Amino acid sequence: MRVLIVAYYYPPINSGGSARPLAMAKHLTRLGHEVSVLTQSYRRPDILEGGELRVYDPSHNRDRVGAGAIAWLSRRLLSAGVNLAGGYHSIYSAWKARVLAHADRLIASARPEVVPATYPPVEDLEIGLALGERFGVPLVADFRDGLLFEPIERERIRRHRGVEQHYRRIERAVAERAAAVVTVFPSLTAYFREAHGRGDAVTITNGFDPEDFAGLPRSGLLDPSACNIVHAGRFAGSYGGRDVRPLMDALTRLLDQGRAPARDLRLHLIGELTACERRGFRALAGRGLVIEHGLQPRPRTLAAQTEADALLLLTGSDQPGSAPGKLFEYLGAGRPILGLTAGSFAAEIILGTRTGWTVDPGDPEAIADMLVSVANGRPPPGFAPDSERTRASSRDRQIAQLGAVLREVASSNSPESRVVEDVPPRTSR
């Protein structure tokens, strides 16, 4: 089966958003499918043939210096102005326009039988809808996050009526025209079933790839004499609903109240922090409790996760249905997970796989108590990993489920099935 994945977020972009389409391409190919990926390029010329179909993005999203910075700012201001005026525009609009301008050549190269398009950004879905309308290729809409349900762009939607209206149109069009709808968490699947009548919507969560953890070198980041708790990735990123202040408060209480654990506690932050987060952690870093490592090569980050005494996960209180991709990477690392996630789908996974403990992300005292108990070697009961449940979250199993969905869609859209569907019913004489 020939598959064309539409995914703006794809290497060389190194983010949680690129991990899922990258896994799709890898494991669908291993399952015997012929896979092409339609994605961005920040350099000319366009690449319109081969396994990676790269269309130049003139936004300068990755070139924000000199003339590139001016071009990027100009496009950001254009988007802001159009949105304030009640219309819709985004930093990805120019890329989408270039993709659709090359649509004939892209389709001729990939000859897809099915097109999975993964949100975010919404332009991926728009491209999938346009290709379906122009070429009759069935769309499989893959939602890594909610567009209107527990949206990651909550503030943008709230501020701009035109953005909300545009997103409603796109979500309605996807619900009506997509051959299949896939989401990464059950409450989002339930939303499509109930709000849009898509009883066929399915959940295929994110996952981890065991191969990523094979043969890793030592990270060199952790202190073997201390209790090392690692947080990898971003706290906020594109979604600002994860409140890190209760964690900061919990750490401050440990120091101010003299509740020093038997082993020196170190919280290692590996990844990008916002300016506000850096300011908030500055005093704790100065007192030796927090160590900021910044962005690190992926193998080094994974190695640090496998070496940690515990892995810290924080979810947003207003996005309880989601489970960050980082959680599944933690499952692959095999170390205890300290989830500031109580009441969320992420907490269900942690408790269901018995891979860690969860506390209320807004309760500094509970967070402090958990940190001390882990550092003292007396954590609460519950860490007894269920290997089979954990293995169910591996990428190969998850993409095998997706492959079954794609095969069903392609089969339903095959010429043979269309011929059968187009035959008029017999009438009795």
Tab-separated table of C-alpha atoms in Angstrom:
chain	number	residue	atom	x	y	z
A	1	MET	CA	0.000	0.000	0.000
A	2	ARG	CA	1.261	3.480	-0.888
A	3	VAL	CA	0.992	5.959	1.984
A	4	LEU	CA	1.601	9.716	1.922
A	5	ILE	CA	2.038	11.164	5.431
A	6	VAL	CA	1.417	14.916	5.725
A	7	ALA	CA	3.468	16.201	8.656
A	8	TYR	CA	4.981	19.668	8.947
A	9	TYR	CA	6.712	18.597	12.170
A	10	TYR	CA	9.342	16.158	10.977
A	11	PRO	CA	13.155	16.023	11.196
A	12	PRO	CA	15.258	18.103	11.131
A	13	ILE	CA	12.735	19.610	13.552
A	14	ASN	CA	13.544	17.839	16.811
A	15	SER	CA	10.405	18.010	18.925
A	16	GLY	CA	7.736	15.823	20.449
A	17	GLY	CA	5.529	16.652	17.476
A	18	SER	CA	7.954	15.098	14.993
A	19	ALA	CA	8.279	11.798	16.888
A	20	ARG	CA	4.890	10.362	15.898
A	21	PRO	CA	5.103	10.894	12.102
A	22	LEU	CA	8.721	9.718	12.183
A	23	ALA	CA	7.567	6.511	13.883
A	24	MET	CA	4.767	6.166	11.338
A	25	ALA	CA	7.220	6.331	8.454
A	26	LYS	CA	9.652	3.900	10.078
A	27	HIS	CA	7.230	1.205	11.183
A	28	LEU	CA	4.786	1.408	8.265
A	29	THR	CA	7.783	0.839	5.983
A	30	ARG	CA	8.775	-2.184	8.062
A	31	LEU	CA	5.241	-3.493	7.670
A	32	GLY	CA	5.800	-3.515	3.918
A	33	HIS	CA	4.103	-0.273	2.896
A	34	GLU	CA	5.570	2.215	0.439
A	35	VAL	CA	5.766	5.416	2.501
A	36	SER	CA	6.361	9.014	1.454
A	37	VAL	CA	6.376	11.976	3.843
A	38	LEU	CA	5.215	15.421	2.756
A	39	THR	CA	6.949	17.932	5.022
A	40	GLN	CA	8.832	21.227	5.253
A	41	SER	CA	12.201	22.343	4.055
A	42	TYR	CA	13.962	25.525	5.064
A	43	ARG	CA	16.162	25.482	2.006
A	44	ARG	CA	15.449	25.662	-1.687
A	45	PRO	CA	14.864	23.902	-4.006
A	46	ASP	CA	11.727	21.894	-3.343
A	47	ILE	CA	12.161	18.123	-3.383
A	48	LEU	CA	9.110	16.724	-5.135
A	49	GLU	CA	10.216	13.124	-5.641
A	50	GLY	CA	11.380	10.320	-3.364
A	51	GLY	CA	10.510	9.163	0.115
A	52	GLU	CA	10.722	12.653	1.649
A	53	LEU	CA	8.798	15.263	-0.330
A	54	ARG	CA	10.095	18.565	1.016
A	55	VAL	CA	8.417	21.844	0.137
A	56	TYR	CA	10.217	25.069	0.975
A	57	ASP	CA	8.715	27.041	3.853
A	58	PRO	CA	9.389	30.769	3.286
A	59	SER	CA	8.376	31.682	6.859
A	60	HIS	CA	11.986	31.574	8.141
A	61	ASN	CA	10.757	29.694	11.210
A	62	ARG	CA	14.261	28.229	11.578
A	63	ASP	CA	16.231	31.222	10.331
A	64	ARG	CA	15.516	34.070	12.721
A	65	VAL	CA	18.765	36.001	12.262
A	66	GLY	CA	19.567	38.944	10.007
A	67	ALA	CA	17.282	39.180	7.000
A	68	GLY	CA	15.625	35.931	8.070
A	69	ALA	CA	14.550	37.500	11.351
A	70	ILE	CA	12.984	40.427	9.507
A	71	ALA	CA	11.120	38.095	7.148
A	72	TRP	CA	9.925	35.949	10.053
A	73	LEU	CA	8.742	38.961	12.061
A	74	SER	CA	6.945	40.367	9.018
A	75	ARG	CA	5.011	37.144	8.571
A	76	ARG	CA	4.191	36.969	12.279
A	77	LEU	CA	2.864	40.527	12.132
A	78	LEU	CA	0.848	39.687	9.021
A	79	SER	CA	-0.716	36.693	10.776
A	80	ALA	CA	-1.472	38.736	13.888
A	81	GLY	CA	-3.058	41.513	11.836
A	82	VAL	CA	-5.266	39.174	9.826
A	83	ASN	CA	-6.360	37.348	12.985
A	84	LEU	CA	-7.121	40.609	14.794
A	85	ALA	CA	-9.216	41.687	11.793
A	86	GLY	CA	-11.340	38.556	12.158
A	87	GLY	CA	-9.742	36.400	9.464
A	88	TYR	CA	-7.407	33.439	9.633
A	89	HIS	CA	-3.708	33.341	8.843
A	90	SER	CA	-0.755	31.575	10.414
A	91	ILE	CA	2.991	31.289	10.084
A	92	TYR	CA	2.359	28.018	8.182
A	93	SER	CA	-0.025	29.520	5.593
A	94	ALA	CA	2.701	30.229	3.025
A	95	TRP	CA	3.987	26.647	3.290
A	96	LYS	CA	0.491	25.275	2.773
A	97	ALA	CA	0.038	27.465	-0.315
A	98	ARG	CA	3.314	26.214	-1.829
A	99	VAL	CA	2.345	22.588	-1.126
A	100	LEU	CA	-0.999	22.982	-2.888
A	101	ALA	CA	0.669	24.766	-5.792
A	102	HIS	CA	2.823	21.639	-6.283
A	103	ALA	CA	0.008	19.181	-5.531
A	104	ASP	CA	-0.093	17.616	-9.015
A	105	ARG	CA	3.613	16.741	-8.964
A	106	LEU	CA	3.501	15.552	-5.351
A	107	ILE	CA	0.604	13.209	-6.007
A	108	ALA	CA	2.174	11.969	-9.252
A	109	SER	CA	5.348	11.134	-7.328
A	110	ALA	CA	3.797	9.434	-4.293
A	111	ARG	CA	0.706	7.928	-6.014
A	112	PRO	CA	-0.886	7.475	-2.568
A	113	GLU	CA	-3.739	5.134	-1.805
A	114	VAL	CA	-4.282	6.847	1.547
A	115	VAL	CA	-3.137	10.116	3.155
A	116	PRO	CA	-2.656	10.315	6.943
A	117	ALA	CA	-2.401	13.977	7.982
A	118	THR	CA	-1.374	14.736	11.538
A	119	TYR	CA	-2.418	17.777	13.601
A	120	PRO	CA	-0.859	20.116	14.698
A	121	PRO	CA	-0.542	22.313	12.731
A	122	VAL	CA	-4.023	22.668	11.283
A	123	GLU	CA	-2.509	23.236	7.838
A	124	ASP	CA	-1.636	19.527	7.687
A	125	LEU	CA	-5.341	18.723	7.906
A	126	GLU	CA	-6.202	21.389	5.317
A	127	ILE	CA	-3.707	19.882	2.891
A	128	GLY	CA	-5.158	16.417	3.481
A	129	LEU	CA	-8.671	17.708	2.836
A	130	ALA	CA	-7.575	19.501	-0.350
A	131	LEU	CA	-5.778	16.432	-1.716
A	132	GLY	CA	-8.842	14.327	-1.022
A	133	GLU	CA	-11.121	16.780	-2.834
A	134	ARG	CA	-8.847	17.223	-5.865
A	135	PHE	CA	-7.538	13.688	-6.314
A	136	GLY	CA	-10.014	11.448	-4.477
A	137	VAL	CA	-7.374	10.137	-2.071
A	138	PRO	CA	-8.911	9.178	1.305
A	139	LEU	CA	-7.802	11.192	4.317
A	140	VAL	CA	-6.976	9.677	7.693
A	141	ALA	CA	-6.999	12.554	10.200
A	142	ASP	CA	-4.554	11.971	13.043
A	143	PHE	CA	-4.994	14.207	16.101
A	144	ARG	CA	-1.947	14.366	18.366
A	145	ASP	CA	-3.838	17.075	20.273
A	146	GLY	CA	-7.343	18.428	20.347
A	147	LEU	CA	-8.229	21.176	17.874
A	148	LEU	CA	-11.254	22.459	19.829
A	149	PHE	CA	-11.445	19.841	22.588
A	150	GLU	CA	-8.882	20.604	25.319
A	151	PRO	CA	-7.024	22.665	22.702
A	152	ILE	CA	-3.326	23.364	22.921
A	153	GLU	CA	-4.012	26.717	21.246
A	154	ARG	CA	-6.561	27.739	23.871
A	155	GLU	CA	-5.393	31.342	24.233
A	156	ARG	CA	-5.155	31.964	20.493
A	157	ILE	CA	-8.666	30.609	20.003
A	158	ARG	CA	-9.966	32.691	22.895
A	159	ARG	CA	-8.417	35.915	21.617
A	160	HIS	CA	-9.326	35.587	17.941
A	161	ARG	CA	-12.860	34.876	16.832
A	162	GLY	CA	-11.680	34.266	13.273
A	163	VAL	CA	-9.295	31.539	14.414
A	164	GLU	CA	-12.054	29.805	16.356
A	165	GLN	CA	-14.425	29.962	13.376
A	166	HIS	CA	-11.743	28.649	11.039
A	167	TYR	CA	-10.948	25.765	13.376
A	168	ARG	CA	-14.624	24.903	13.671
A	169	ARG	CA	-14.916	24.762	9.888
A	170	ILE	CA	-11.847	22.552	9.585
A	171	GLU	CA	-12.931	20.206	12.372
A	172	ARG	CA	-16.401	19.904	10.857
A	173	ALA	CA	-14.949	19.252	7.391
A	174	VAL	CA	-12.621	16.576	8.788
A	175	ALA	CA	-15.466	14.918	10.674
A	176	GLU	CA	-17.619	14.870	7.551
A	177	ARG	CA	-15.046	13.979	4.900
A	178	ALA	CA	-12.197	12.021	6.496
A	179	ALA	CA	-12.229	8.299	5.813
A	180	ALA	CA	-10.995	7.692	9.373
A	181	VAL	CA	-10.311	9.717	12.528
A	182	VAL	CA	-7.502	8.689	14.880
A	183	THR	CA	-6.668	10.384	18.184
A	184	VAL	CA	-4.032	9.847	20.850
A	185	PHE	CA	-6.297	9.793	23.918
A	186	PRO	CA	-9.716	8.290	24.713
A	187	SER	CA	-11.575	11.443	25.753
A	188	LEU	CA	-10.720	13.073	22.402
A	189	THR	CA	-11.980	9.971	20.610
A	190	ALA	CA	-15.187	10.151	22.651
A	191	TYR	CA	-15.547	13.808	21.660
A	192	PHE	CA	-15.480	12.947	17.944
A	193	ARG	CA	-17.978	10.167	18.498
A	194	GLU	CA	-20.397	12.290	20.493
A	195	ALA	CA	-19.984	15.758	18.971
A	196	HIS	CA	-19.547	14.692	15.343
A	197	GLY	CA	-21.151	11.253	15.142
A	198	ARG	CA	-17.874	9.563	14.254
A	199	GLY	CA	-18.558	6.244	15.927
A	200	ASP	CA	-15.597	4.809	14.020
A	201	ALA	CA	-13.052	7.153	15.647
A	202	VAL	CA	-10.250	5.180	17.286
A	203	THR	CA	-7.557	5.816	19.883
A	204	ILE	CA	-3.952	5.000	19.043
A	205	THR	CA	-1.797	6.529	21.739
A	206	ASN	CA	1.754	7.711	21.406
A	207	GLY	CA	4.439	5.167	22.216
A	208	PHE	CA	8.114	4.435	22.694
A	209	ASP	CA	10.634	2.645	20.516
A	210	PRO	CA	12.736	0.075	22.439
A	211	GLU	CA	15.458	0.465	19.807
A	212	ASP	CA	16.042	4.047	20.948
A	213	PHE	CA	17.408	2.752	24.261
A	214	ALA	CA	19.795	0.140	22.875
A	215	GLY	CA	23.539	0.745	23.211
A	216	LEU	CA	23.323	4.183	24.789
A	217	PRO	CA	26.544	5.720	26.163
A	218	ARG	CA	26.681	7.085	29.685
A	219	SER	CA	25.147	10.538	29.842
A	220	GLY	CA	27.738	12.077	32.157
A	221	LEU	CA	25.046	14.437	33.444
A	222	LEU	CA	24.074	12.855	36.772
A	223	ASP	CA	25.778	12.603	40.165
A	224	PRO	CA	25.933	8.916	41.177
A	225	SER	CA	26.166	9.853	44.870
A	226	ALA	CA	22.896	11.853	44.782
A	227	CYS	CA	19.245	11.059	44.203
A	228	ASN	CA	18.811	12.187	40.613
A	229	ILE	CA	15.338	13.118	39.404
A	230	VAL	CA	15.216	13.960	35.714
A	231	HIS	CA	12.737	16.048	33.774
A	232	ALA	CA	13.326	15.821	30.023
A	233	GLY	CA	11.787	18.149	27.474
A	234	ARG	CA	9.765	21.295	27.974
A	235	PHE	CA	7.351	22.195	30.725
A	236	ALA	CA	5.342	24.666	28.645
A	237	GLY	CA	6.412	24.624	25.004
A	238	SER	CA	3.541	25.347	22.622
A	239	TYR	CA	1.036	24.680	25.391
A	240	GLY	CA	1.163	27.037	28.361
A	241	GLY	CA	-1.237	25.188	30.661
A	242	ARG	CA	1.375	23.319	32.695
A	243	ASP	CA	1.915	25.322	35.847
A	244	VAL	CA	5.426	24.741	37.185
A	245	ARG	CA	5.020	27.061	40.169
A	246	PRO	CA	3.759	24.392	42.627
A	247	LEU	CA	6.876	22.331	41.855
A	248	MET	CA	9.081	25.360	42.503
A	249	ASP	CA	7.182	25.988	45.741
A	250	ALA	CA	7.654	22.344	46.824
A	251	LEU	CA	11.407	22.501	46.237
A	252	THR	CA	11.677	25.809	48.105
A	253	ARG	CA	9.818	24.305	51.071
A	254	LEU	CA	12.265	21.423	51.246
A	255	LEU	CA	15.131	23.850	51.591
A	256	ASP	CA	13.454	26.381	53.857
A	257	GLN	CA	12.014	23.765	56.221
A	258	GLY	CA	15.267	21.824	56.448
A	259	ARG	CA	13.638	18.643	55.166
A	260	ALA	CA	16.843	17.375	53.614
A	261	PRO	CA	16.570	13.753	52.463
A	262	ALA	CA	19.171	11.163	53.383
A	263	ARG	CA	20.656	11.409	49.868
A	264	ASP	CA	21.259	14.792	48.304
A	265	LEU	CA	18.367	15.540	45.986
A	266	ARG	CA	19.066	16.855	42.497
A	267	LEU	CA	16.410	17.821	39.960
A	268	HIS	CA	17.951	17.766	36.478
A	269	LEU	CA	16.161	19.825	33.823
A	270	ILE	CA	17.166	18.624	30.352
A	271	GLY	CA	15.589	20.666	27.591
A	272	GLU	CA	14.432	24.180	26.810
A	273	LEU	CA	12.981	26.415	29.505
A	274	THR	CA	11.040	29.606	28.962
A	275	ALA	CA	12.534	32.852	30.267
A	276	CYS	CA	9.940	32.854	33.051
A	277	GLU	CA	10.832	29.292	34.058
A	278	ARG	CA	14.536	30.086	34.124
A	279	ARG	CA	13.872	33.010	36.437
A	280	GLY	CA	11.708	30.845	38.684
A	281	PHE	CA	14.341	28.112	39.012
A	282	ARG	CA	17.290	30.520	39.379
A	283	ALA	CA	17.308	30.617	43.185
A	284	LEU	CA	16.899	26.834	43.426
A	285	ALA	CA	19.755	26.328	40.959
A	286	GLY	CA	21.898	28.683	43.037
A	287	ARG	CA	21.270	26.519	46.094
A	288	GLY	CA	22.285	23.337	44.236
A	289	LEU	CA	18.890	21.665	44.197
A	290	VAL	CA	18.158	22.233	40.502
A	291	ILE	CA	20.620	21.690	37.665
A	292	GLU	CA	19.775	23.103	34.236
A	293	HIS	CA	21.411	21.252	31.352
A	294	GLY	CA	19.633	22.942	28.451
A	295	LEU	CA	19.126	21.113	25.174
A	296	GLN	CA	21.186	17.929	24.848
A	297	PRO	CA	21.638	15.434	22.008
A	298	ARG	CA	18.815	12.921	22.041
A	299	PRO	CA	21.001	9.866	22.886
A	300	ARG	CA	22.420	11.721	25.871
A	301	THR	CA	18.943	12.710	27.060
A	302	LEU	CA	17.694	9.136	26.744
A	303	ALA	CA	20.747	7.844	28.608
A	304	ALA	CA	20.102	10.251	31.471
A	305	GLN	CA	16.533	8.951	31.693
A	306	THR	CA	17.728	5.359	32.039
A	307	GLU	CA	20.193	6.410	34.772
A	308	ALA	CA	17.758	8.475	36.850
A	309	ASP	CA	16.370	7.459	40.230
A	310	ALA	CA	13.022	8.838	39.061
A	311	LEU	CA	11.561	10.675	36.073
A	312	LEU	CA	9.397	13.753	36.610
A	313	LEU	CA	6.286	14.339	34.508
A	314	LEU	CA	3.988	17.369	34.695
A	315	THR	CA	0.606	17.671	32.977
A	316	GLY	CA	-1.820	20.588	32.712
A	317	SER	CA	-4.859	20.652	34.950
A	318	ASP	CA	-7.067	21.934	32.114
A	319	GLN	CA	-5.978	19.172	29.713
A	320	PRO	CA	-6.788	16.079	31.793
A	321	GLY	CA	-7.526	13.846	28.834
A	322	SER	CA	-4.094	14.025	27.256
A	323	ALA	CA	-0.931	12.043	27.869
A	324	PRO	CA	2.299	13.740	26.718
A	325	GLY	CA	4.550	11.858	24.362
A	326	LYS	CA	7.259	12.224	26.997
A	327	LEU	CA	5.336	9.821	29.241
A	328	PHE	CA	5.766	7.002	26.740
A	329	GLU	CA	9.454	7.736	26.373
A	330	TYR	CA	9.683	7.446	30.150
A	331	LEU	CA	7.977	4.054	29.941
A	332	GLY	CA	10.695	2.965	27.540
A	333	ALA	CA	13.416	4.176	29.923
A	334	GLY	CA	12.119	1.802	32.589
A	335	ARG	CA	12.721	4.055	35.606
A	336	PRO	CA	10.085	5.040	38.214
A	337	ILE	CA	7.849	7.886	37.086
A	338	LEU	CA	6.914	10.652	39.496
A	339	GLY	CA	3.770	12.003	37.887
A	340	LEU	CA	2.459	15.419	38.845
A	341	THR	CA	-0.570	14.209	36.990
A	342	ALA	CA	-3.324	13.117	39.413
A	343	GLY	CA	-6.767	12.872	37.809
A	344	SER	CA	-5.493	12.701	34.229
A	345	PHE	CA	-5.222	10.098	31.499
A	346	ALA	CA	-1.469	10.186	32.064
A	347	ALA	CA	-2.070	9.158	35.676
A	348	GLU	CA	-4.241	6.253	34.486
A	349	ILE	CA	-1.366	5.003	32.340
A	350	ILE	CA	1.211	5.336	35.121
A	351	LEU	CA	-0.997	3.547	37.643
A	352	GLY	CA	-2.248	0.978	35.132
A	353	THR	CA	1.269	-0.034	34.139
A	354	ARG	CA	2.448	0.233	37.776
A	355	THR	CA	5.416	2.288	36.625
A	356	GLY	CA	5.312	5.020	39.259
A	357	TRP	CA	3.276	7.272	41.498
A	358	THR	CA	1.040	10.292	40.958
A	359	VAL	CA	0.252	13.383	42.994
A	360	ASP	CA	-1.838	16.504	42.471
A	361	PRO	CA	0.218	18.862	40.251
A	362	GLY	CA	-1.157	21.832	42.178
A	363	ASP	CA	-0.315	20.613	45.700
A	364	PRO	CA	3.203	21.734	46.732
A	365	GLU	CA	3.089	19.842	50.038
A	366	ALA	CA	2.181	16.549	48.361
A	367	ILE	CA	4.908	17.092	45.779
A	368	ALA	CA	7.475	17.804	48.507
A	369	ASP	CA	6.447	14.699	50.473
A	370	MET	CA	6.808	12.526	47.372
A	371	LEU	CA	10.240	13.926	46.530
A	372	VAL	CA	11.494	13.295	50.073
A	373	SER	CA	10.121	9.747	50.182
A	374	VAL	CA	11.756	8.875	46.845
A	375	ALA	CA	15.084	10.395	47.879
A	376	ASN	CA	15.007	8.559	51.211
A	377	GLY	CA	14.377	5.246	49.471
A	378	ARG	CA	10.940	4.850	51.024
A	379	PRO	CA	8.501	5.615	48.193
A	380	PRO	CA	4.882	4.536	48.528
A	381	PRO	CA	3.978	1.079	47.210
A	382	GLY	CA	2.925	0.763	43.627
A	383	PHE	CA	6.093	0.538	41.552
A	384	ALA	CA	5.950	-2.981	40.120
A	385	PRO	CA	6.063	-2.541	36.329
A	386	ASP	CA	3.659	-4.650	34.300
A	387	SER	CA	5.871	-5.535	31.349
A	388	GLU	CA	3.017	-6.618	29.075
A	389	ARG	CA	0.996	-3.455	29.637
A	390	THR	CA	4.101	-1.376	29.134
A	391	ARG	CA	5.007	-3.271	25.961
A	392	ALA	CA	1.551	-2.467	24.601
A	393	SER	CA	2.734	1.157	24.351
A	394	SER	CA	5.660	0.337	22.064
A	395	ARG	CA	5.709	2.041	18.682
A	396	ASP	CA	5.650	-1.166	16.666
A	397	ARG	CA	2.378	-2.253	18.274
A	398	GLN	CA	0.805	1.188	17.992
A	399	ILE	CA	1.738	1.631	14.329
A	400	ALA	CA	0.536	-1.899	13.584
A	401	GLN	CA	-2.894	-0.709	14.760
A	402	LEU	CA	-2.606	2.329	12.518
A	403	GLY	CA	-1.593	0.095	9.625
A	404	ALA	CA	-4.806	-1.889	10.064
A	405	VAL	CA	-6.831	1.346	9.887
A	406	LEU	CA	-5.004	2.449	6.732
A	407	ARG	CA	-5.520	-0.925	5.056
A	408	GLU	CA	-9.239	-0.821	5.772
A	409	VAL	CA	-9.499	2.704	4.388
A	410	ALA	CA	-7.515	1.873	1.245
A	411	SER	CA	-9.535	-1.280	0.687
A	412	SER	CA	-12.809	0.623	0.990
A	413	ASN	CA	-11.562	3.172	-1.537
A	414	SER	CA	-10.162	0.681	-4.043
A	415	PRO	CA	-11.494	0.741	-7.630
A	416	GLU	CA	-13.122	-2.630	-7.086
A	417	SER	CA	-15.053	-1.443	-4.049
A	418	ARG	CA	-16.118	1.751	-5.840
A	419	VAL	CA	-17.404	-0.243	-8.795
A	420	VAL	CA	-19.507	-2.383	-6.478
A	421	GLU	CA	-20.811	0.704	-4.681
A	422	ASP	CA	-21.730	2.416	-7.971
A	423	VAL	CA	-23.832	-0.484	-9.298
A	424	PRO	CA	-27.507	0.561	-9.140
A	425	PRO	CA	-29.838	-1.786	-7.259
A	426	ARG	CA	-31.798	-4.354	-9.248
A	427	THR	CA	-35.444	-3.570	-9.800
A	428	SER	CA	-38.072	-6.244	-10.133
A	429	ARG	CA	-40.140	-6.375	-13.302
